[in-house]
mmCIF file of N, CA and C in Angstrom:
data_model
loop_
_atom_site.group_PDB
_atom_site.id
_atom_site.type_symbol
_atom_site.label_atom_id
_atom_site.label_comp_id
_atom_site.label_asym_id
_atom_site.label_seq_id
_atom_site.Cartn_x
_atom_site.Cartn_y
_atom_site.Cartn_z
ATOM 1 N N LEU A 18 -6.181 8.157 -5.182
ATOM 2 C CA LEU A 18 -6.072 6.618 -4.587
ATOM 3 C C LEU A 18 -6.855 7.419 -3.225
ATOM 4 N N GLY A 19 -7.828 7.090 -2.210
ATOM 5 C CA GLY A 19 -8.470 6.624 -1.574
ATOM 6 C C GLY A 19 -7.167 6.370 -0.260
ATOM 7 N N PRO A 20 -7.374 7.264 0.496
ATOM 8 C CA PRO A 20 -6.384 7.025 2.301
ATOM 9 C C PRO A 20 -6.903 5.579 2.621
ATOM 10 N N HIS A 21 -8.447 4.675 2.246
ATOM 11 C CA HIS A 21 -7.746 3.665 2.821
ATOM 12 C C HIS A 21 -8.018 2.676 1.902
ATOM 13 N N ARG A 22 -7.262 2.672 0.551
ATOM 14 C CA ARG A 22 -7.330 1.991 -0.278
ATOM 15 C C ARG A 22 -6.242 0.969 0.154
ATOM 16 N N MET A 23 -6.517 -0.342 -0.295
ATOM 17 C CA MET A 23 -5.593 -1.358 0.011
ATOM 18 C C MET A 23 -4.947 -2.000 -1.213
ATOM 19 N N PRO A 24 -3.933 -2.762 -1.139
ATOM 20 C CA PRO A 24 -3.288 -3.546 -2.073
ATOM 21 C C PRO A 24 -4.323 -4.739 -2.331
ATOM 22 N N LEU A 25 -3.875 -5.707 -3.590
ATOM 23 C CA LEU A 25 -4.534 -6.911 -3.524
ATOM 24 C C LEU A 25 -4.899 -7.409 -2.609
ATOM 25 N N VAL A 26 -3.363 -7.631 -2.244
ATOM 26 C CA VAL A 26 -3.385 -8.407 -1.047
ATOM 27 C C VAL A 26 -2.698 -8.478 0.105
ATOM 28 N N ALA A 27 -2.566 -7.992 1.364
ATOM 29 C CA ALA A 27 -1.697 -6.807 1.954
ATOM 30 C C ALA A 27 -1.063 -7.677 3.206
ATOM 31 N N THR A 28 -0.141 -7.523 4.003
ATOM 32 C CA THR A 28 0.533 -8.424 4.798
ATOM 33 C C THR A 28 0.150 -7.461 6.336
ATOM 34 N N LEU A 29 -0.733 -8.216 7.389
ATOM 35 C CA LEU A 29 -0.781 -7.386 8.399
ATOM 36 C C LEU A 29 0.131 -7.024 8.971
ATOM 37 N N GLY A 30 -0.131 -5.777 9.693
ATOM 38 C CA GLY A 30 1.035 -5.122 10.058
ATOM 39 C C GLY A 30 0.212 -3.749 11.014
ATOM 40 N N PRO A 31 1.050 -3.341 11.918
ATOM 41 C CA PRO A 31 0.543 -2.245 12.288
ATOM 42 C C PRO A 31 -0.412 -1.058 11.361
ATOM 43 N N ARG A 32 0.272 -0.757 10.237
ATOM 44 C CA ARG A 32 -0.008 0.404 9.387
ATOM 45 C C ARG A 32 -1.616 -0.050 8.081
ATOM 46 N N VAL A 33 -1.249 -1.610 8.118
ATOM 47 C CA VAL A 33 -2.533 -2.359 7.371
ATOM 48 C C VAL A 33 -3.555 -2.086 8.188
ATOM 49 N N TRP A 34 -3.118 -2.857 9.163
ATOM 50 C CA TRP A 34 -4.409 -2.536 10.741
ATOM 51 C C TRP A 34 -4.791 -1.583 10.510
ATOM 52 N N SER A 35 -4.457 -0.450 10.741
ATOM 53 C CA SER A 35 -5.580 1.096 10.446
ATOM 54 C C SER A 35 -6.477 1.170 9.461
ATOM 55 N N LYS A 36 -5.675 0.710 8.135
ATOM 56 C CA LYS A 36 -6.324 1.256 7.298
ATOM 57 C C LYS A 36 -7.508 -0.054 6.895
ATOM 58 N N VAL A 37 -7.152 -1.559 7.200
ATOM 59 C CA VAL A 37 -8.503 -2.371 7.820
ATOM 60 C C VAL A 37 -10.246 -1.393 8.428
ATOM 61 N N LEU A 38 -9.193 -0.970 10.049
ATOM 62 C CA LEU A 38 -10.509 -0.038 10.663
ATOM 63 C C LEU A 38 -10.666 0.381 9.612
ATOM 64 N N LYS A 39 -10.419 1.144 9.238
ATOM 65 C CA LYS A 39 -11.417 2.418 8.622
ATOM 66 C C LYS A 39 -11.849 2.521 7.277
ATOM 67 N N SER A 40 -11.284 0.857 6.879
ATOM 68 C CA SER A 40 -12.266 0.470 5.604
ATOM 69 C C SER A 40 -13.435 0.106 5.449
ATOM 70 N N PRO A 41 -14.400 0.670 3.985
ATOM 71 C CA PRO A 41 -15.895 0.676 3.919
ATOM 72 C C PRO A 41 -15.810 -0.974 3.668
ATOM 73 N N VAL A 42 -14.882 -1.631 3.355
ATOM 74 C CA VAL A 42 -14.755 -3.402 3.199
ATOM 75 C C VAL A 42 -14.819 -4.153 3.879
ATOM 76 N N ARG A 43 -15.947 -4.412 4.998
ATOM 77 C CA ARG A 43 -16.056 -5.568 6.030
ATOM 78 C C ARG A 43 -15.740 -7.028 5.536
ATOM 79 N N ASN A 44 -16.013 -7.573 4.536
ATOM 80 C CA ASN A 44 -15.078 -8.793 5.025
ATOM 81 C C ASN A 44 -13.956 -8.940 4.512
ATOM 82 N N GLN A 45 -13.462 -9.691 4.797
ATOM 83 C CA GLN A 45 -11.878 -10.272 4.777
ATOM 84 C C GLN A 45 -11.932 -12.143 4.892
ATOM 85 N N THR A 46 -10.854 -12.094 3.963
ATOM 86 C CA THR A 46 -10.477 -13.425 4.294
ATOM 87 C C THR A 46 -8.725 -13.309 4.946
ATOM 88 N N LEU A 47 -8.294 -14.144 5.817
ATOM 89 C CA LEU A 47 -7.308 -14.044 6.333
ATOM 90 C C LEU A 47 -6.836 -15.344 5.890
ATOM 91 N N LEU A 48 -5.132 -15.511 5.446
ATOM 92 C CA LEU A 48 -4.812 -16.531 5.483
ATOM 93 C C LEU A 48 -3.358 -16.606 6.200
ATOM 94 N N PHE A 49 -3.609 -17.454 7.114
ATOM 95 C CA PHE A 49 -2.653 -17.194 8.409
ATOM 96 C C PHE A 49 -1.602 -18.655 7.874
ATOM 97 N N SER A 50 -0.734 -17.831 7.042
ATOM 98 C CA SER A 50 0.947 -18.674 6.980
ATOM 99 C C SER A 50 1.743 -17.990 7.331
ATOM 100 N N ASP A 51 2.717 -18.482 7.186
ATOM 101 C CA ASP A 51 4.198 -17.966 7.429
ATOM 102 C C ASP A 51 5.057 -18.559 6.884
ATOM 103 N N PRO A 52 6.461 -18.065 5.424
ATOM 104 C CA PRO A 52 7.051 -18.814 5.150
ATOM 105 C C PRO A 52 8.298 -18.619 6.161
ATOM 106 N N ALA A 53 8.147 -18.229 7.418
ATOM 107 C CA ALA A 53 9.673 -17.994 8.086
ATOM 108 C C ALA A 53 9.044 -19.833 9.285
ATOM 109 N N LEU A 54 8.271 -20.112 9.289
ATOM 110 C CA LEU A 54 7.723 -21.246 9.980
ATOM 111 C C LEU A 54 8.376 -22.635 9.773
ATOM 112 N N PRO A 55 8.678 -23.729 10.321
ATOM 113 C CA PRO A 55 9.320 -24.644 10.196
ATOM 114 C C PRO A 55 8.353 -25.751 9.156
ATOM 115 N N GLY A 56 9.167 -26.552 8.183
ATOM 116 C CA GLY A 56 7.990 -27.473 8.037
ATOM 117 C C GLY A 56 7.396 -27.610 6.353
ATOM 118 N N PRO A 57 5.691 -28.280 6.263
ATOM 119 C CA PRO A 57 5.297 -27.846 5.638
ATOM 120 C C PRO A 57 4.160 -26.320 5.299
ATOM 121 N N ALA A 58 4.305 -26.087 7.062
ATOM 122 C CA ALA A 58 3.799 -24.572 7.422
ATOM 123 C C ALA A 58 4.748 -23.690 7.021
ATOM 124 N N GLY A 59 5.951 -23.899 6.422
ATOM 125 C CA GLY A 59 6.760 -22.377 5.985
ATOM 126 C C GLY A 59 6.851 -22.290 4.827
ATOM 127 N N GLU A 60 7.919 -22.361 4.124
ATOM 128 C CA GLU A 60 8.349 -21.807 2.332
ATOM 129 C C GLU A 60 7.509 -22.211 1.988
ATOM 130 N N ALA A 61 7.252 -23.568 1.590
ATOM 131 C CA ALA A 61 6.958 -24.347 -0.301
ATOM 132 C C ALA A 61 5.319 -23.830 0.378
ATOM 133 N N GLY A 62 4.927 -24.481 1.482
ATOM 134 C CA GLY A 62 3.443 -24.243 2.464
ATOM 135 C C GLY A 62 2.863 -23.004 1.448
ATOM 136 N N HIS A 63 3.953 -21.851 2.354
ATOM 137 C CA HIS A 63 3.055 -20.529 2.307
ATOM 138 C C HIS A 63 3.190 -20.383 0.872
ATOM 139 N N ALA A 64 3.932 -20.470 -0.430
ATOM 140 C CA ALA A 64 4.113 -20.385 -1.732
ATOM 141 C C ALA A 64 2.521 -21.012 -2.099
ATOM 142 N N LEU A 65 2.440 -22.260 -1.950
ATOM 143 C CA LEU A 65 1.325 -22.390 -3.147
ATOM 144 C C LEU A 65 0.033 -21.869 -2.249
ATOM 145 N N LEU A 66 0.043 -21.517 -0.751
ATOM 146 C CA LEU A 66 -1.340 -20.765 -0.645
ATOM 147 C C LEU A 66 -1.143 -19.528 -1.225
ATOM 148 N N ALA A 67 -0.292 -18.581 -0.814
ATOM 149 C CA ALA A 67 -0.677 -17.163 -1.301
ATOM 150 C C ALA A 67 -0.509 -17.159 -2.579
ATOM 151 N N ALA A 68 -0.287 -18.111 -3.378
ATOM 152 C CA ALA A 68 -0.863 -18.343 -5.071
ATOM 153 C C ALA A 68 -1.976 -18.579 -5.532
ATOM 154 N N ALA A 69 -2.601 -19.317 -4.435
ATOM 155 C CA ALA A 69 -4.208 -19.300 -4.634
ATOM 156 C C ALA A 69 -5.011 -18.467 -3.900
ATOM 157 N N PHE A 70 -4.497 -17.417 -2.326
ATOM 158 C CA PHE A 70 -4.673 -16.378 -2.004
ATOM 159 C C PHE A 70 -5.121 -15.566 -3.366
ATOM 160 N N GLU A 71 -3.954 -15.344 -4.292
ATOM 161 C CA GLU A 71 -3.801 -14.040 -4.349
ATOM 162 C C GLU A 71 -4.813 -14.163 -5.822
ATOM 163 N N ALA A 72 -4.995 -15.310 -6.199
ATOM 164 C CA ALA A 72 -5.874 -15.681 -7.755
ATOM 165 C C ALA A 72 -7.449 -15.568 -7.182
ATOM 166 N N ALA A 73 -7.690 -15.639 -6.018
ATOM 167 C CA ALA A 73 -8.789 -15.264 -5.890
ATOM 168 C C ALA A 73 -8.944 -13.691 -5.274
ATOM 169 N N ALA A 74 -7.900 -13.518 -4.783
ATOM 170 C CA ALA A 74 -8.232 -11.872 -4.564
ATOM 171 C C ALA A 74 -8.385 -11.077 -5.765
ATOM 172 N N ARG A 75 -8.172 -11.512 -6.628
ATOM 173 C CA ARG A 75 -8.255 -10.597 -8.237
ATOM 174 C C ARG A 75 -9.712 -10.668 -8.598
ATOM 175 N N ASP A 76 -10.428 -12.047 -8.590
ATOM 176 C CA ASP A 76 -11.819 -11.836 -8.603
ATOM 177 C C ASP A 76 -12.850 -11.207 -7.434
ATOM 178 N N PHE A 77 -12.194 -10.908 -6.296
ATOM 179 C CA PHE A 77 -12.814 -10.346 -4.862
ATOM 180 C C PHE A 77 -12.634 -8.796 -4.990
ATOM 181 N N PHE A 78 -11.426 -8.486 -5.445
ATOM 182 C CA PHE A 78 -10.993 -6.877 -5.056
ATOM 183 C C PHE A 78 -12.193 -6.132 -5.220
ATOM 184 N N GLY A 79 -11.864 -5.310 -4.103
ATOM 185 C CA GLY A 79 -12.476 -4.606 -4.060
ATOM 186 C C GLY A 79 -14.051 -4.762 -2.558
ATOM 187 N N ARG A 80 -14.360 -5.915 -3.381
ATOM 188 C CA ARG A 80 -15.352 -6.122 -1.977
ATOM 189 C C ARG A 80 -15.458 -7.068 -1.092
ATOM 190 N N VAL A 81 -13.841 -7.872 -0.895
ATOM 191 C CA VAL A 81 -13.245 -8.239 0.008
ATOM 192 C C VAL A 81 -11.953 -8.118 0.336
ATOM 193 N N LEU A 82 -11.746 -7.878 1.356
ATOM 194 C CA LEU A 82 -9.965 -7.785 2.193
ATOM 195 C C LEU A 82 -9.168 -8.889 1.926
ATOM 196 N N PHE A 83 -8.433 -9.212 0.999
ATOM 197 C CA PHE A 83 -7.442 -10.243 1.731
ATOM 198 C C PHE A 83 -5.862 -9.865 1.879
ATOM 199 N N LEU A 84 -6.159 -10.709 3.680
ATOM 200 C CA LEU A 84 -4.952 -10.316 4.379
ATOM 201 C C LEU A 84 -3.793 -12.098 5.289
ATOM 202 N N VAL A 85 -2.582 -11.173 4.733
ATOM 203 C CA VAL A 85 -1.960 -12.276 5.250
ATOM 204 C C VAL A 85 -1.927 -12.009 6.931
ATOM 205 N N ILE A 86 -1.360 -13.142 7.588
ATOM 206 C CA ILE A 86 -1.053 -13.342 9.073
ATOM 207 C C ILE A 86 0.099 -13.452 9.518
ATOM 208 N N PRO A 87 0.300 -13.005 9.920
ATOM 209 C CA PRO A 87 2.001 -13.875 9.826
ATOM 210 C C PRO A 87 1.855 -14.256 10.719
ATOM 211 N N SER A 88 2.515 -15.406 11.708
ATOM 212 C CA SER A 88 3.120 -16.180 12.880
ATOM 213 C C SER A 88 2.976 -14.861 14.308
ATOM 214 N N ASN A 89 3.525 -13.911 13.956
ATOM 215 C CA ASN A 89 4.104 -13.442 15.349
ATOM 216 C C ASN A 89 3.214 -11.972 15.294
ATOM 217 N N GLN A 90 1.834 -12.646 14.429
ATOM 218 C CA GLN A 90 0.551 -11.519 15.404
ATOM 219 C C GLN A 90 -0.255 -12.400 16.555
ATOM 220 N N SER A 91 0.105 -11.687 17.359
ATOM 221 C CA SER A 91 -0.455 -12.793 18.392
ATOM 222 C C SER A 91 -1.455 -12.690 18.852
ATOM 223 N N ASN A 92 -1.954 -11.367 18.812
ATOM 224 C CA ASN A 92 -3.259 -10.441 19.393
ATOM 225 C C ASN A 92 -4.438 -10.929 18.328
ATOM 226 N N VAL A 93 -3.873 -11.247 17.231
ATOM 227 C CA VAL A 93 -4.781 -11.657 16.195
ATOM 228 C C VAL A 93 -5.236 -13.044 15.949
ATOM 229 N N LEU A 94 -4.144 -13.847 16.855
ATOM 230 C CA LEU A 94 -4.611 -14.866 16.669
ATOM 231 C C LEU A 94 -5.526 -15.491 17.757
ATOM 232 N N ARG A 95 -5.306 -14.939 18.951
ATOM 233 C CA ARG A 95 -6.592 -15.416 20.005
ATOM 234 C C ARG A 95 -7.672 -14.683 19.361
ATOM 235 N N TYR A 96 -7.832 -13.685 18.832
ATOM 236 C CA TYR A 96 -9.576 -13.036 18.223
ATOM 237 C C TYR A 96 -9.399 -14.401 17.354
ATOM 238 N N PHE A 97 -9.075 -15.033 16.591
ATOM 239 C CA PHE A 97 -9.825 -16.075 15.778
ATOM 240 C C PHE A 97 -9.395 -17.162 16.469
ATOM 241 N N GLY A 98 -8.956 -16.918 17.553
ATOM 242 C CA GLY A 98 -8.919 -18.776 18.425
ATOM 243 C C GLY A 98 -7.848 -19.252 17.635
ATOM 244 N N LEU A 99 -6.735 -19.146 17.484
ATOM 245 C CA LEU A 99 -5.978 -19.795 16.408
ATOM 246 C C LEU A 99 -4.721 -19.758 16.977
ATOM 247 N N SER A 100 -3.689 -20.730 16.940
ATOM 248 C CA SER A 100 -2.489 -20.399 17.171
ATOM 249 C C SER A 100 -1.477 -20.917 16.011
ATOM 250 N N PRO A 101 0.134 -20.997 16.173
ATOM 251 C CA PRO A 101 1.149 -21.102 15.215
ATOM 252 C C PRO A 101 0.776 -22.288 14.472
ATOM 253 N N GLU A 102 0.621 -23.058 15.554
ATOM 254 C CA GLU A 102 0.435 -24.302 15.170
ATOM 255 C C GLU A 102 -0.937 -25.237 14.465
ATOM 256 N N ASP A 103 -1.946 -24.204 14.208
ATOM 257 C CA ASP A 103 -2.836 -24.438 13.087
ATOM 258 C C ASP A 103 -2.737 -23.919 11.945
ATOM 259 N N TYR A 104 -1.075 -23.024 11.795
ATOM 260 C CA TYR A 104 -0.381 -23.057 10.114
ATOM 261 C C TYR A 104 -0.448 -24.216 9.700
ATOM 262 N N PRO A 105 -0.990 -23.671 8.161
ATOM 263 C CA PRO A 105 -1.534 -22.720 7.556
ATOM 264 C C PRO A 105 -2.921 -22.774 7.099
ATOM 265 N N THR A 106 -3.655 -22.129 7.600
ATOM 266 C CA THR A 106 -4.972 -21.825 7.548
ATOM 267 C C THR A 106 -5.799 -20.941 6.508
ATOM 268 N N MET A 107 -6.994 -20.401 6.213
ATOM 269 C CA MET A 107 -7.349 -19.632 6.358
ATOM 270 C C MET A 107 -9.093 -19.159 6.985
ATOM 271 N N VAL A 108 -9.268 -18.309 6.861
ATOM 272 C CA VAL A 108 -10.461 -17.694 7.594
ATOM 273 C C VAL A 108 -10.999 -16.569 6.764
ATOM 274 N N VAL A 109 -12.660 -16.589 6.255
ATOM 275 C CA VAL A 109 -13.632 -16.189 5.620
ATOM 276 C C VAL A 109 -14.263 -15.255 6.724
ATOM 277 N N ALA A 110 -14.131 -13.680 7.365
ATOM 278 C CA ALA A 110 -14.507 -13.468 8.172
ATOM 279 C C ALA A 110 -15.958 -12.450 8.086
ATOM 280 N N VAL A 111 -16.899 -12.431 8.120
ATOM 281 C CA VAL A 111 -17.279 -11.138 7.807
ATOM 282 C C VAL A 111 -17.863 -10.299 9.268
ATOM 283 N N ALA A 112 -17.530 -9.076 9.315
ATOM 284 C CA ALA A 112 -17.378 -8.224 10.272
ATOM 285 C C ALA A 112 -19.294 -7.231 9.549
ATOM 286 N N PRO A 113 -19.743 -7.003 10.787
ATOM 287 C CA PRO A 113 -21.029 -6.803 10.856
ATOM 288 C C PRO A 113 -20.035 -5.183 10.450
ATOM 289 N N PRO A 114 -21.517 -4.522 9.598
ATOM 290 C CA PRO A 114 -21.158 -3.129 9.362
ATOM 291 C C PRO A 114 -21.187 -1.903 10.159
ATOM 292 N N GLU A 115 -20.424 -1.019 9.661
ATOM 293 C CA GLU A 115 -19.717 -0.431 11.248
ATOM 294 C C GLU A 115 -19.749 -0.801 12.961
ATOM 295 N N ASP A 116 -19.281 -1.786 12.820
ATOM 296 C CA ASP A 116 -19.310 -2.630 14.291
ATOM 297 C C ASP A 116 -18.134 -3.096 13.819
ATOM 298 N N LEU A 117 -17.066 -3.305 15.403
ATOM 299 C CA LEU A 117 -16.053 -4.318 15.722
ATOM 300 C C LEU A 117 -16.327 -5.262 16.277
ATOM 301 N N LYS A 118 -17.354 -5.767 16.639
ATOM 302 C CA LYS A 118 -18.024 -7.099 17.105
ATOM 303 C C LYS A 118 -17.803 -8.056 15.922
ATOM 304 N N LYS A 119 -17.416 -9.371 16.771
ATOM 305 C CA LYS A 119 -17.587 -10.034 15.816
ATOM 306 C C LYS A 119 -18.632 -10.565 14.993
ATOM 307 N N GLY A 120 -18.293 -11.136 13.544
ATOM 308 C CA GLY A 120 -19.167 -11.522 12.940
ATOM 309 C C GLY A 120 -19.427 -12.879 12.472
ATOM 310 N N PRO A 121 -19.797 -13.565 11.523
ATOM 311 C CA PRO A 121 -19.817 -14.921 11.254
ATOM 312 C C PRO A 121 -18.069 -15.464 10.678
ATOM 313 N N MET A 122 -17.495 -16.244 10.910
ATOM 314 C CA MET A 122 -16.108 -16.940 10.425
ATOM 315 C C MET A 122 -16.121 -17.853 9.945
ATOM 316 N N PHE A 123 -15.672 -18.347 8.730
ATOM 317 C CA PHE A 123 -15.719 -19.824 8.319
ATOM 318 C C PHE A 123 -14.197 -19.934 8.017
ATOM 319 N N ARG A 124 -13.744 -21.413 8.669
ATOM 320 C CA ARG A 124 -12.188 -21.486 8.299
ATOM 321 C C ARG A 124 -12.414 -22.559 7.460
ATOM 322 N N LEU A 125 -11.838 -22.267 6.577
ATOM 323 C CA LEU A 125 -11.978 -23.207 5.114
ATOM 324 C C LEU A 125 -10.911 -24.787 4.805
ATOM 325 N N ASP A 126 -11.635 -25.724 4.427
ATOM 326 C CA ASP A 126 -11.032 -26.780 3.460
ATOM 327 C C ASP A 126 -9.511 -26.778 3.522
ATOM 328 N N GLN A 127 -8.288 -26.984 3.732
ATOM 329 C CA GLN A 127 -7.363 -26.445 3.027
ATOM 330 C C GLN A 127 -7.155 -27.990 1.221
ATOM 331 N N SER A 128 -7.908 -28.734 0.968
ATOM 332 C CA SER A 128 -7.447 -29.984 0.007
ATOM 333 C C SER A 128 -7.165 -29.284 -1.464
ATOM 334 N N ILE A 129 -8.100 -28.053 -1.373
ATOM 335 C CA ILE A 129 -7.583 -27.789 -3.130
ATOM 336 C C ILE A 129 -7.845 -26.154 -2.170
ATOM 337 N N PRO A 130 -7.423 -24.958 -2.301
ATOM 338 C CA PRO A 130 -7.042 -23.777 -1.344
ATOM 339 C C PRO A 130 -7.962 -23.176 -2.079
ATOM 340 N N GLU A 131 -7.928 -22.614 -3.509
ATOM 341 C CA GLU A 131 -8.076 -21.656 -4.722
ATOM 342 C C GLU A 131 -9.350 -22.080 -4.666
ATOM 343 N N ARG A 132 -10.096 -22.573 -5.458
ATOM 344 C CA ARG A 132 -11.578 -23.605 -5.711
ATOM 345 C C ARG A 132 -11.658 -23.009 -4.834
ATOM 346 N N ASN A 133 -11.501 -23.717 -3.542
ATOM 347 C CA ASN A 133 -12.353 -23.583 -1.975
ATOM 348 C C ASN A 133 -13.221 -22.626 -1.146
ATOM 349 N N LEU A 134 -11.433 -21.087 -1.954
ATOM 350 C CA LEU A 134 -12.046 -20.008 -1.434
ATOM 351 C C LEU A 134 -12.611 -19.354 -2.822
ATOM 352 N N THR A 135 -12.734 -19.503 -3.740
ATOM 353 C CA THR A 135 -13.500 -18.798 -4.553
ATOM 354 C C THR A 135 -14.747 -19.172 -4.692
ATOM 355 N N ARG A 136 -14.877 -20.249 -4.621
ATOM 356 C CA ARG A 136 -16.539 -21.270 -4.350
ATOM 357 C C ARG A 136 -17.062 -20.334 -2.801
ATOM 358 N N LEU A 137 -16.071 -20.526 -1.750
ATOM 359 C CA LEU A 137 -17.082 -19.740 -0.487
ATOM 360 C C LEU A 137 -16.970 -18.380 -0.719
ATOM 361 N N LEU A 138 -16.253 -17.463 -1.354
ATOM 362 C CA LEU A 138 -16.758 -16.304 -1.548
ATOM 363 C C LEU A 138 -17.707 -15.859 -2.225
ATOM 364 N N ALA A 139 -17.875 -16.768 -3.646
ATOM 365 C CA ALA A 139 -19.107 -16.688 -4.334
ATOM 366 C C ALA A 139 -20.257 -16.843 -3.588
ATOM 367 N N GLU A 140 -20.248 -17.587 -2.681
ATOM 368 C CA GLU A 140 -21.260 -18.221 -1.799
ATOM 369 C C GLU A 140 -21.697 -17.517 -0.744
ATOM 370 N N ALA A 141 -21.099 -16.968 -0.339
ATOM 371 C CA ALA A 141 -21.239 -16.038 0.981
ATOM 372 C C ALA A 141 -21.960 -14.803 0.123
ATOM 373 N N ALA A 142 -21.616 -14.250 -0.908
ATOM 374 C CA ALA A 142 -22.605 -13.353 -1.274
ATOM 375 C C ALA A 142 -24.163 -13.377 -1.728
ATOM 376 N N ARG A 143 -24.041 -14.895 -1.549
ATOM 377 C CA ARG A 143 -25.969 -15.406 -1.803
ATOM 378 C C ARG A 143 -26.085 -15.716 -0.377
ATOM 379 N N GLY A 144 -25.535 -15.862 0.987
ATOM 380 C CA GLY A 144 -25.634 -16.269 2.283
ATOM 381 C C GLY A 144 -24.847 -17.402 2.618
ATOM 382 N N PRO A 145 -23.956 -17.505 3.614
ATOM 383 C CA PRO A 145 -23.229 -18.647 4.111
ATOM 384 C C PRO A 145 -24.086 -20.251 3.943
ATOM 385 N N ASP A 146 -25.255 -20.251 3.687
ATOM 386 C CA ASP A 146 -25.906 -21.235 3.758
ATOM 387 C C ASP A 146 -26.500 -21.836 2.562
ATOM 388 N N ALA A 147 -25.994 -21.208 1.449
ATOM 389 C CA ALA A 147 -26.723 -21.086 0.236
ATOM 390 C C ALA A 147 -26.373 -22.265 -0.382
ATOM 391 N N ALA A 148 -25.298 -22.726 -0.008
ATOM 392 C CA ALA A 148 -25.253 -24.514 -1.054
ATOM 393 C C ALA A 148 -24.820 -25.815 -0.205
ATOM 394 N N GLY A 149 -24.432 -25.450 1.233
ATOM 395 C CA GLY A 149 -24.597 -26.135 1.945
ATOM 396 C C GLY A 149 -23.091 -26.282 2.115
ATOM 397 N N VAL A 150 -22.069 -25.598 1.913
ATOM 398 C CA VAL A 150 -20.935 -25.978 2.188
ATOM 399 C C VAL A 150 -20.222 -25.551 2.983
ATOM 400 N N CYS A 151 -20.788 -25.049 4.033
ATOM 401 C CA CYS A 151 -20.928 -24.895 5.480
ATOM 402 C C CYS A 151 -20.835 -25.538 6.399
ATOM 403 N N SER A 152 -20.304 -26.126 7.235
ATOM 404 C CA SER A 152 -21.046 -26.523 8.499
ATOM 405 C C SER A 152 -20.221 -26.157 9.623
ATOM 406 N N GLY A 153 -20.931 -26.335 10.995
ATOM 407 C CA GLY A 153 -20.926 -26.346 12.205
ATOM 408 C C GLY A 153 -21.574 -25.367 13.160
ATOM 409 N N GLY A 154 -20.580 -24.531 13.570
ATOM 410 C CA GLY A 154 -21.302 -23.673 14.636
ATOM 411 C C GLY A 154 -20.772 -22.296 15.809
ATOM 412 N N GLY A 155 -21.430 -22.250 16.344
ATOM 413 C CA GLY A 155 -20.224 -21.303 17.778
ATOM 414 C C GLY A 155 -20.203 -20.092 17.077
ATOM 415 N N GLY A 156 -20.250 -19.460 15.119
ATOM 416 C CA GLY A 156 -19.338 -18.054 14.788
ATOM 417 C C GLY A 156 -18.270 -18.707 14.275
ATOM 418 N N GLU A 157 -18.031 -19.766 14.402
ATOM 419 C CA GLU A 157 -17.069 -20.982 13.345
ATOM 420 C C GLU A 157 -17.168 -22.123 12.851
ATOM 421 N N GLN A 158 -17.414 -21.956 11.139
ATOM 422 C CA GLN A 158 -17.569 -22.602 10.641
ATOM 423 C C GLN A 158 -16.816 -22.996 9.774
ATOM 424 N N THR A 159 -16.683 -24.693 9.215
ATOM 425 C CA THR A 159 -15.811 -25.018 8.372
ATOM 426 C C THR A 159 -16.446 -25.199 7.187
ATOM 427 N N CYS A 160 -15.924 -24.790 5.539
ATOM 428 C CA CYS A 160 -16.838 -24.319 4.137
ATOM 429 C C CYS A 160 -15.577 -25.645 3.674
ATOM 430 N N ALA A 161 -16.199 -26.287 2.599
ATOM 431 C CA ALA A 161 -15.019 -26.813 2.067
ATOM 432 C C ALA A 161 -15.578 -27.085 0.400
ATOM 433 N N GLY A 162 -15.315 -26.925 -0.445
ATOM 434 C CA GLY A 162 -15.337 -26.794 -1.884
ATOM 435 C C GLY A 162 -15.907 -27.832 -2.811
ATOM 436 N N THR A 163 -16.823 -28.599 -3.376
ATOM 437 C CA THR A 163 -17.108 -29.599 -4.372
ATOM 438 C C THR A 163 -16.753 -29.501 -5.425
#
């Protein structure tokens, strides 16, 4: 295994972050979810989303990094314009090759997370607006499956 090899799904922390920065895989799918949060955003909601996230990760392993972002990652939350109140949510981010600048970001509709995530990743391979699943602008779009 190479030194930058990532697991199927990784929870973001300092060791994982260094691998993300060095990874040749530039597309990232981020699950902003934390089982420690109270209410529906907590353990039960996390389990449902984590299962959908892992299912999609199997289909795109090696082409997309799948990262779980706990609510204590304040720098990452700020970078994506989110707060713990936005939990749970999923974002697909496309990083420009060999560049740390922000690329396009797509925030997913959460009504059917696995179908929406799988469809969005498939559409992203053909271009972000290939099937009209995304709307919005300013670097962040909302995407839904049909």
